[in-house]
Tab-separated table of C-alpha atoms and ligand atoms in Angstrom:
chain	number	residue	atom	x	y	z
A	314	GLU	CA	17.235	27.919	6.364
A	315	ASP	CA	18.948	26.034	3.547
A	316	VAL	CA	17.286	22.669	4.019
A	317	ARG	CA	19.536	21.136	1.386
A	318	ARG	CA	22.604	21.804	3.529
A	319	LYS	CA	21.085	20.268	6.648
A	320	TYR	CA	21.651	16.733	5.308
A	321	VAL	CA	24.679	14.882	3.991
A	322	LYS	CA	24.065	12.023	1.585
A	323	ASP	CA	25.991	8.829	2.244
A	324	LYS	CA	25.714	5.661	0.179
A	325	LYS	CA	22.955	4.681	-2.198
A	326	LEU	CA	20.469	2.355	-0.487
A	327	GLY	CA	18.494	1.298	-3.495
A	328	GLU	CA	16.763	2.312	-6.642
A	329	GLY	CA	13.110	1.948	-7.540
A	330	THR	CA	11.057	2.782	-10.581
A	331	TYR	CA	10.650	6.420	-9.729
A	332	ALA	CA	13.382	7.190	-7.321
A	333	ILE	CA	16.873	6.656	-6.013
A	334	VAL	CA	17.144	6.262	-2.262
A	335	TYR	CA	20.228	7.334	-0.288
A	336	LEU	CA	21.255	6.942	3.301
A	337	ALA	CA	21.923	10.366	4.796
A	338	HIS	CA	22.788	11.978	8.104
A	339	LEU	CA	22.414	15.341	9.752
A	340	ARG	CA	25.381	17.614	9.092
A	341	THR	CA	25.280	18.696	12.721
A	342	ASP	CA	24.837	15.165	14.099
A	343	PRO	CA	26.193	12.285	12.007
A	344	SER	CA	24.473	9.716	14.219
A	345	THR	CA	20.976	10.812	13.176
A	346	LEU	CA	20.167	8.852	10.031
A	347	PHE	CA	17.597	9.460	7.308
A	348	ALA	CA	16.686	8.052	3.931
A	349	ILE	CA	16.632	10.645	1.168
A	350	LYS	CA	14.426	9.692	-1.722
A	351	LYS	CA	15.356	11.557	-4.869
A	352	ILE	CA	12.438	11.460	-7.235
A	353	LYS	CA	13.101	11.277	-10.948
A	354	VAL	CA	10.905	14.170	-11.920
A	355	ASN	CA	9.427	14.120	-15.362
A	356	THR	CA	11.230	16.787	-17.362
A	357	GLU	CA	8.024	17.786	-19.062
A	358	TYR	CA	6.462	18.777	-15.754
A	359	LYS	CA	9.543	20.206	-14.125
A	360	ASP	CA	8.293	23.765	-14.304
A	361	GLY	CA	5.046	22.527	-12.922
A	362	LEU	CA	6.780	21.034	-9.907
A	363	SER	CA	4.441	23.415	-8.646
A	364	MET	CA	2.494	24.604	-5.741
A	365	ASP	CA	0.058	21.693	-6.013
A	366	ALA	CA	2.782	19.104	-5.728
A	367	ILE	CA	4.540	20.945	-2.966
A	368	ARG	CA	1.282	21.448	-1.111
A	369	GLU	CA	0.577	17.716	-1.226
A	370	VAL	CA	4.007	16.925	0.159
A	371	LYS	CA	3.653	19.557	2.851
A	372	TYR	CA	0.374	17.975	3.823
A	373	LEU	CA	1.980	14.566	4.162
A	374	GLN	CA	4.670	16.135	6.281
A	375	GLU	CA	1.974	16.836	8.818
A	376	LEU	CA	0.539	13.301	8.877
A	377	SER	CA	2.247	12.130	12.004
A	378	HIS	CA	1.490	8.575	13.118
A	379	ALA	CA	3.492	5.608	14.451
A	380	ASN	CA	2.554	3.491	11.421
A	381	ILE	CA	3.145	6.077	8.702
A	382	ILE	CA	6.654	6.814	7.512
A	383	ALA	CA	7.728	10.237	8.747
A	384	LEU	CA	8.543	12.809	6.099
A	385	HIS	CA	10.965	15.193	7.768
A	386	ASP	CA	11.824	17.607	4.986
A	387	VAL	CA	11.434	18.329	1.309
A	388	PHE	CA	13.882	20.156	-0.928
A	389	SER	CA	14.842	20.417	-4.563
A	390	SER	CA	18.399	19.716	-5.590
A	391	LYS	CA	20.467	21.685	-8.095
A	392	ASP	CA	19.255	19.485	-10.947
A	393	GLN	CA	15.672	20.373	-9.962
A	394	ASN	CA	14.917	16.927	-8.622
A	395	LEU	CA	12.578	16.573	-5.717
A	396	ASN	CA	14.148	15.173	-2.556
A	397	LEU	CA	12.106	13.696	0.267
A	398	VAL	CA	13.856	13.338	3.598
A	399	LEU	CA	12.293	10.264	5.188
A	400	GLU	CA	12.599	8.266	8.342
A	401	PHE	CA	15.300	5.606	7.838
A	402	LEU	CA	13.772	2.127	8.059
A	403	PRO	CA	16.546	-0.438	7.957
A	404	LEU	CA	14.732	-3.761	8.214
A	405	GLY	CA	13.256	-4.130	4.763
A	406	ASP	CA	9.592	-4.575	4.031
A	407	LEU	CA	6.756	-7.075	4.450
A	408	GLU	CA	7.260	-8.465	0.945
A	409	MET	CA	10.750	-9.615	1.948
A	410	LEU	CA	9.363	-11.313	5.062
A	411	ILE	CA	6.560	-13.037	3.160
A	412	LYS	CA	9.006	-14.384	0.565
A	413	ASP	CA	11.796	-15.399	2.938
A	414	GLN	CA	11.539	-19.180	3.286
A	415	ASN	CA	13.722	-19.082	6.395
A	416	ILE	CA	11.212	-16.953	8.262
A	417	GLN	CA	8.287	-18.590	9.969
A	418	TYR	CA	5.398	-16.601	11.308
A	419	GLY	CA	1.979	-17.356	12.746
A	420	ALA	CA	-1.533	-16.033	13.316
A	421	GLY	CA	-0.488	-13.630	16.110
A	422	ASP	CA	2.182	-12.098	13.890
A	423	VAL	CA	-0.259	-11.623	11.013
A	424	LYS	CA	-2.665	-9.967	13.437
A	425	ALA	CA	0.027	-7.574	14.668
A	426	TRP	CA	1.070	-6.565	11.141
A	427	MET	CA	-2.551	-6.194	10.046
A	428	GLY	CA	-3.246	-4.024	13.094
A	429	MET	CA	-0.412	-1.651	12.238
A	430	LEU	CA	-1.504	-1.479	8.591
A	431	SER	CA	-5.143	-0.889	9.516
A	432	ARG	CA	-4.298	1.892	11.972
A	433	ALA	CA	-2.117	3.598	9.355
A	434	VAL	CA	-4.899	3.531	6.786
A	435	TRP	CA	-7.509	4.607	9.320
A	436	PHE	CA	-5.359	7.626	10.147
A	437	CYS	CA	-4.875	8.525	6.460
A	438	HIS	CA	-8.603	8.312	5.776
A	439	GLU	CA	-9.435	10.266	8.909
A	440	ASN	CA	-7.241	13.009	7.401
A	441	PHE	CA	-8.767	12.716	3.929
A	442	VAL	CA	-5.674	11.156	2.379
A	443	LEU	CA	-5.976	8.091	0.165
A	444	HIS	CA	-2.850	6.010	-0.227
A	445	ARG	CA	-3.783	4.220	-3.487
A	446	ASP	CA	-0.775	1.924	-3.595
A	447	ILE	CA	-0.866	-0.334	-0.574
A	448	LYS	CA	1.178	-3.500	-1.072
A	449	PRO	CA	3.623	-5.538	1.014
A	450	ASN	CA	6.566	-3.785	-0.646
A	451	ASN	CA	5.318	-0.411	0.639
A	452	LEU	CA	5.132	-1.588	4.232
A	453	LEU	CA	8.564	-0.882	5.654
A	454	ILE	CA	9.836	-2.207	8.956
A	455	ALA	CA	11.506	-0.134	11.663
A	456	SER	CA	14.200	-1.536	13.938
A	457	ASP	CA	11.686	-1.898	16.783
A	458	GLY	CA	9.394	-4.021	14.582
A	459	GLU	CA	6.896	-1.265	13.847
A	460	VAL	CA	5.468	-1.491	10.331
A	461	LYS	CA	5.177	1.837	8.504
A	462	LEU	CA	3.161	2.679	5.439
A	463	ALA	CA	5.357	4.358	2.826
A	464	ASP	CA	5.249	5.643	-0.743
A	465	PHE	CA	2.101	7.707	-0.934
A	466	GLY	CA	1.690	7.477	-4.699
A	467	LEU	CA	3.774	10.599	-4.457
A	468	ALA	CA	6.646	9.255	-6.441
A	469	ARG	CA	4.151	8.261	-9.069
A	470	SER	CA	2.455	11.607	-9.428
A	471	PHE	CA	5.814	13.374	-9.808
A	472	ALA	CA	7.629	10.873	-11.920
A	473	ASP	CA	7.985	10.355	-15.607
A	474	PRO	CA	5.085	8.202	-16.779
A	475	TYR	CA	7.222	6.756	-19.589
A	476	LEU	CA	9.869	5.518	-17.210
A	477	ASN	CA	7.899	2.780	-15.597
A	478	MET	CA	7.253	0.623	-18.631
A	479	THR	CA	10.924	0.033	-19.334
A	480	HIS	CA	11.857	-0.405	-15.715
A	481	GLN	CA	9.435	-2.823	-14.164
A	482	VAL	CA	5.893	-3.948	-14.311
A	483	ILE	CA	3.603	-1.988	-12.022
A	484	THR	CA	2.027	-4.303	-9.544
A	485	ARG	CA	-1.686	-4.558	-10.221
A	486	TRP	CA	-2.396	-7.381	-7.823
A	487	TYR	CA	-3.608	-5.067	-5.076
A	488	ARG	CA	-5.809	-2.910	-7.306
A	489	PRO	CA	-9.558	-2.976	-6.623
A	490	PRO	CA	-12.102	-3.889	-9.309
A	491	GLU	CA	-13.515	-0.342	-9.545
A	492	LEU	CA	-10.114	1.018	-10.615
A	493	LEU	CA	-9.618	-1.823	-13.084
A	494	TYR	CA	-13.030	-0.932	-14.532
A	495	GLY	CA	-11.834	2.653	-14.917
A	496	ALA	CA	-13.918	4.349	-12.221
A	497	ARG	CA	-12.980	8.042	-12.084
A	498	GLN	CA	-14.558	8.654	-8.736
A	499	TYR	CA	-13.375	6.472	-5.966
A	500	SER	CA	-13.046	6.482	-2.236
A	501	GLY	CA	-11.122	5.096	0.677
A	502	ALA	CA	-12.587	1.738	-0.310
A	503	VAL	CA	-9.732	1.379	-2.851
A	504	ASP	CA	-7.281	1.154	0.043
A	505	ILE	CA	-9.497	-1.312	1.898
A	506	TRP	CA	-9.403	-3.723	-1.040
A	507	SER	CA	-5.605	-3.515	-1.039
A	508	ILE	CA	-5.537	-4.187	2.720
A	509	GLY	CA	-7.605	-7.300	2.012
A	510	MET	CA	-5.123	-8.475	-0.624
A	511	VAL	CA	-2.226	-7.934	1.794
A	512	PHE	CA	-4.132	-9.843	4.511
A	513	ALA	CA	-4.750	-12.771	2.124
A	514	GLU	CA	-1.106	-12.797	1.058
A	515	LEU	CA	0.184	-12.721	4.636
A	516	LEU	CA	-1.976	-15.793	5.303
A	517	ILE	CA	-1.024	-17.900	2.270
A	518	ARG	CA	2.423	-16.356	1.572
A	519	VAL	CA	1.757	-15.893	-2.142
A	520	PRO	CA	-0.183	-13.118	-3.852
A	521	PHE	CA	-3.832	-14.181	-3.861
A	522	VAL	CA	-4.896	-12.684	-7.221
A	523	ALA	CA	-1.894	-12.303	-9.506
A	524	GLY	CA	-3.017	-11.217	-12.955
A	525	ASN	CA	-0.488	-10.705	-15.739
A	526	SER	CA	-2.451	-7.903	-17.403
A	527	ASP	CA	-5.255	-5.606	-16.273
A	528	MET	CA	-7.738	-7.752	-18.187
A	529	ASP	CA	-6.363	-10.913	-16.629
A	530	GLN	CA	-6.512	-9.286	-13.203
A	531	ILE	CA	-10.246	-8.636	-13.665
A	532	THR	CA	-10.789	-12.209	-14.817
A	533	LYS	CA	-8.921	-13.595	-11.823
A	534	ILE	CA	-10.802	-11.322	-9.414
A	535	CYS	CA	-14.090	-12.655	-10.818
A	536	GLU	CA	-12.893	-16.253	-10.488
A	537	ALA	CA	-11.741	-15.660	-6.944
A	538	PHE	CA	-14.517	-13.489	-5.508
A	539	GLY	CA	-17.433	-13.766	-7.927
A	540	THR	CA	-18.616	-11.919	-11.025
A	541	PRO	CA	-19.736	-8.295	-10.565
A	542	THR	CA	-23.320	-7.806	-11.764
A	543	GLU	CA	-25.934	-5.059	-11.420
A	544	ASP	CA	-27.448	-7.227	-8.663
A	545	ASN	CA	-24.418	-7.445	-6.420
A	546	TRP	CA	-22.911	-4.091	-7.503
A	547	PRO	CA	-25.437	-1.536	-8.768
A	548	GLY	CA	-23.852	0.675	-11.426
A	549	VAL	CA	-20.925	-1.578	-12.285
A	550	THR	CA	-22.023	-2.058	-15.908
A	551	LYS	CA	-21.844	1.729	-16.438
A	552	LEU	CA	-18.147	1.993	-15.531
A	553	PRO	CA	-15.901	3.064	-18.465
A	554	ASN	CA	-13.942	-0.187	-18.855
A	555	TYR	CA	-16.672	-2.606	-17.795
A	556	VAL	CA	-16.606	-5.837	-19.809
A	557	PRO	CA	-19.882	-7.748	-20.075
A	558	VAL	CA	-19.758	-11.358	-18.920
A	559	ASP	CA	-21.703	-14.141	-20.605
A	560	LYS	CA	-24.572	-15.326	-18.381
A	561	ASN	CA	-23.196	-18.876	-18.466
A	562	TYR	CA	-19.935	-17.744	-16.931
A	563	ILE	CA	-21.245	-15.800	-13.981
A	564	ILE	CA	-19.675	-16.977	-10.744
A	565	PRO	CA	-21.777	-16.259	-7.657
A	566	VAL	CA	-20.275	-13.987	-5.022
A	567	ARG	CA	-18.352	-15.999	-2.457
A	568	GLY	CA	-19.703	-16.437	1.024
A	569	ARG	CA	-18.253	-17.248	4.458
A	570	ASP	CA	-17.502	-20.913	3.657
A	571	PHE	CA	-15.242	-19.969	0.780
A	572	TYR	CA	-13.119	-17.639	2.908
A	573	GLN	CA	-12.908	-20.123	5.766
A	574	GLN	CA	-11.797	-22.862	3.380
A	575	GLN	CA	-9.252	-20.739	1.499
A	576	PHE	CA	-7.822	-19.135	4.620
A	577	PRO	CA	-8.044	-21.673	7.434
A	578	THR	CA	-5.242	-20.038	9.434
A	579	ALA	CA	-7.302	-16.841	9.749
A	580	GLY	CA	-9.872	-18.672	11.856
A	581	PRO	CA	-13.593	-18.124	11.231
A	582	VAL	CA	-13.573	-14.579	12.662
A	583	GLY	CA	-10.522	-13.578	10.636
A	584	ALA	CA	-12.073	-15.044	7.490
A	585	ASP	CA	-15.111	-12.894	8.193
A	586	LEU	CA	-12.997	-9.755	8.425
A	587	LEU	CA	-11.210	-10.638	5.186
A	588	MET	CA	-14.554	-11.169	3.460
A	589	SER	CA	-15.673	-7.698	4.526
A	590	MET	CA	-12.585	-6.202	2.825
A	591	CYS	CA	-13.084	-8.176	-0.394
A	592	GLN	CA	-16.579	-6.984	-1.306
A	593	LEU	CA	-16.725	-6.221	-5.041
A	594	ASP	CA	-19.014	-3.213	-4.590
A	595	PRO	CA	-16.843	-0.556	-2.922
A	596	ARG	CA	-19.884	0.719	-1.007
A	597	LYS	CA	-20.224	-2.676	0.682
A	598	ARG	CA	-16.597	-2.900	1.745
A	599	SER	CA	-15.886	-2.198	5.381
A	600	THR	CA	-14.336	1.146	6.292
A	601	ALA	CA	-11.038	1.490	8.128
A	602	ARG	CA	-12.984	2.307	11.286
A	603	GLN	CA	-15.145	-0.811	10.933
A	604	ILE	CA	-12.008	-2.882	10.457
A	605	LEU	CA	-10.563	-1.564	13.717
A	606	GLU	CA	-13.814	-2.316	15.529
A	607	HIS	CA	-13.963	-5.926	14.303
A	608	ARG	CA	-14.167	-8.821	16.769
A	609	TRP	CA	-11.039	-10.423	15.298
A	610	TRP	CA	-8.691	-8.138	17.232
A	611	PHE	CA	-10.201	-9.353	20.500
A	612	THR	CA	-10.245	-13.033	19.530
A	613	GLU	CA	-7.345	-15.356	20.374
A	614	PRO	CA	-4.496	-15.356	19.491
A	615	LYS	CA	-3.532	-11.861	20.614
A	616	PRO	CA	-1.395	-9.794	18.239
A	617	THR	CA	2.321	-10.400	18.804
A	618	LYS	CA	4.147	-7.548	20.595
A	619	LYS	CA	6.101	-5.592	17.994
A	620	GLU	CA	9.461	-6.336	19.576
A	621	ASP	CA	8.732	-10.084	19.349
A	622	LEU	CA	7.796	-10.093	15.654
A	623	PRO	CA	9.959	-12.138	13.288
A	624	LYS	CA	12.404	-10.067	11.266
A	625	LYS	CA	15.061	-10.555	8.666
A	626	SER	CA	18.432	-11.610	9.999
B	2100	ADP	P1	10.717	0.186	-4.558
B	2100	ADP	O1	9.299	0.629	-4.528
B	2100	ADP	O2	11.124	-0.523	-5.789
B	2100	ADP	O3	11.149	-0.505	-3.309
B	2100	ADP	P2	11.743	2.705	-3.679
B	2100	ADP	O4	12.154	3.819	-4.578
B	2100	ADP	O5	10.607	2.934	-2.799
B	2100	ADP	O6	11.545	1.523	-4.664
B	2100	ADP	O7	12.963	2.260	-2.801
B	2100	ADP	C1	14.135	1.703	-3.340
B	2100	ADP	C2	14.899	0.951	-2.247
B	2100	ADP	O8	15.390	1.869	-1.287
B	2100	ADP	C3	14.027	-0.004	-1.460
B	2100	ADP	O9	14.010	-1.277	-1.998
B	2100	ADP	C4	14.678	0.003	-0.092
B	2100	ADP	O10	15.705	-0.957	-0.065
B	2100	ADP	C5	15.280	1.360	0.033
B	2100	ADP	N1	14.452	2.275	0.846
B	2100	ADP	C6	13.375	3.008	0.453
B	2100	ADP	N2	12.897	3.762	1.434
B	2100	ADP	C7	13.664	3.521	2.514
B	2100	ADP	C8	13.683	4.004	3.880
B	2100	ADP	N3	12.794	4.902	4.320
B	2100	ADP	N4	14.625	3.518	4.707
B	2100	ADP	C9	15.536	2.619	4.271
B	2100	ADP	N5	15.574	2.128	3.025
B	2100	ADP	C10	14.660	2.568	2.134
């Protein structure tokens, strides 16, 4: 019954903004490996490491899907920290692959990775879970090549909000315009935007819209995709952090040609799918289901088989 005693921590695997990750094994079977993620819980909320938080984790424990990292157990350690016992994924993440100059990949590989990401997000949304922090760094790779969505904003909601500023800059490049404008009500469309940004980055191997502040991110989104207006996005001017744009600086919303030109390796059908993910108005963005039903998956080239995907050496 003592979950804590079921696992033995081995070496430290890495440290992120909100957590320290350890390799671990089963006490009863040292060959079964796990990653234990010890969340740096905000002291102020420690007492409140409460039913809500636990309930959310428990819920994630039940989300079982090939493309979502498995959460095997949850326990609190003596120092009251929250420990998540996760599937051990030894082959790094998509960000490492994108950045590794020695790794070459093609259209079939991008299609395979995008398929795994899209199925993961479809499954989350089907179960009323939003991820909210999809980025290449949160797409971990299993030894069989399977890509798994990790880090369900969990760490964030438990962690000390003051920690992050000193440690590293939070990546805003995958954040949708409605969140940047301070929308309080949002939907699965936030994840779809992030999928689009990951798709674009897989194609060009650099982040597509890389702002250096939230304001700059908005500006760059407008330059890249067009300026949000009441015409193309009814209600946008009412959002809390909306910034009016001078009429002379309005950039029209980009059409098919733009996407085909910017992302030639996607092919015309792929460019079309990307465009459907990059709609400024969240209501116009495609849903995870629509993504999975898109023609692109059935267009040549076929997605690479997972065991044939490039991986780090
Ligand atoms: P970050 O978001 O900065 O990567 P994390 O706290 O998520 O921070 O993870 C820190 C490091 O621990 C990662 O860079 C990775 O090397 C390792 N790691 C995280 N989760 C796993 C896992 N499930 N399996 C293997 N290694 C992991």
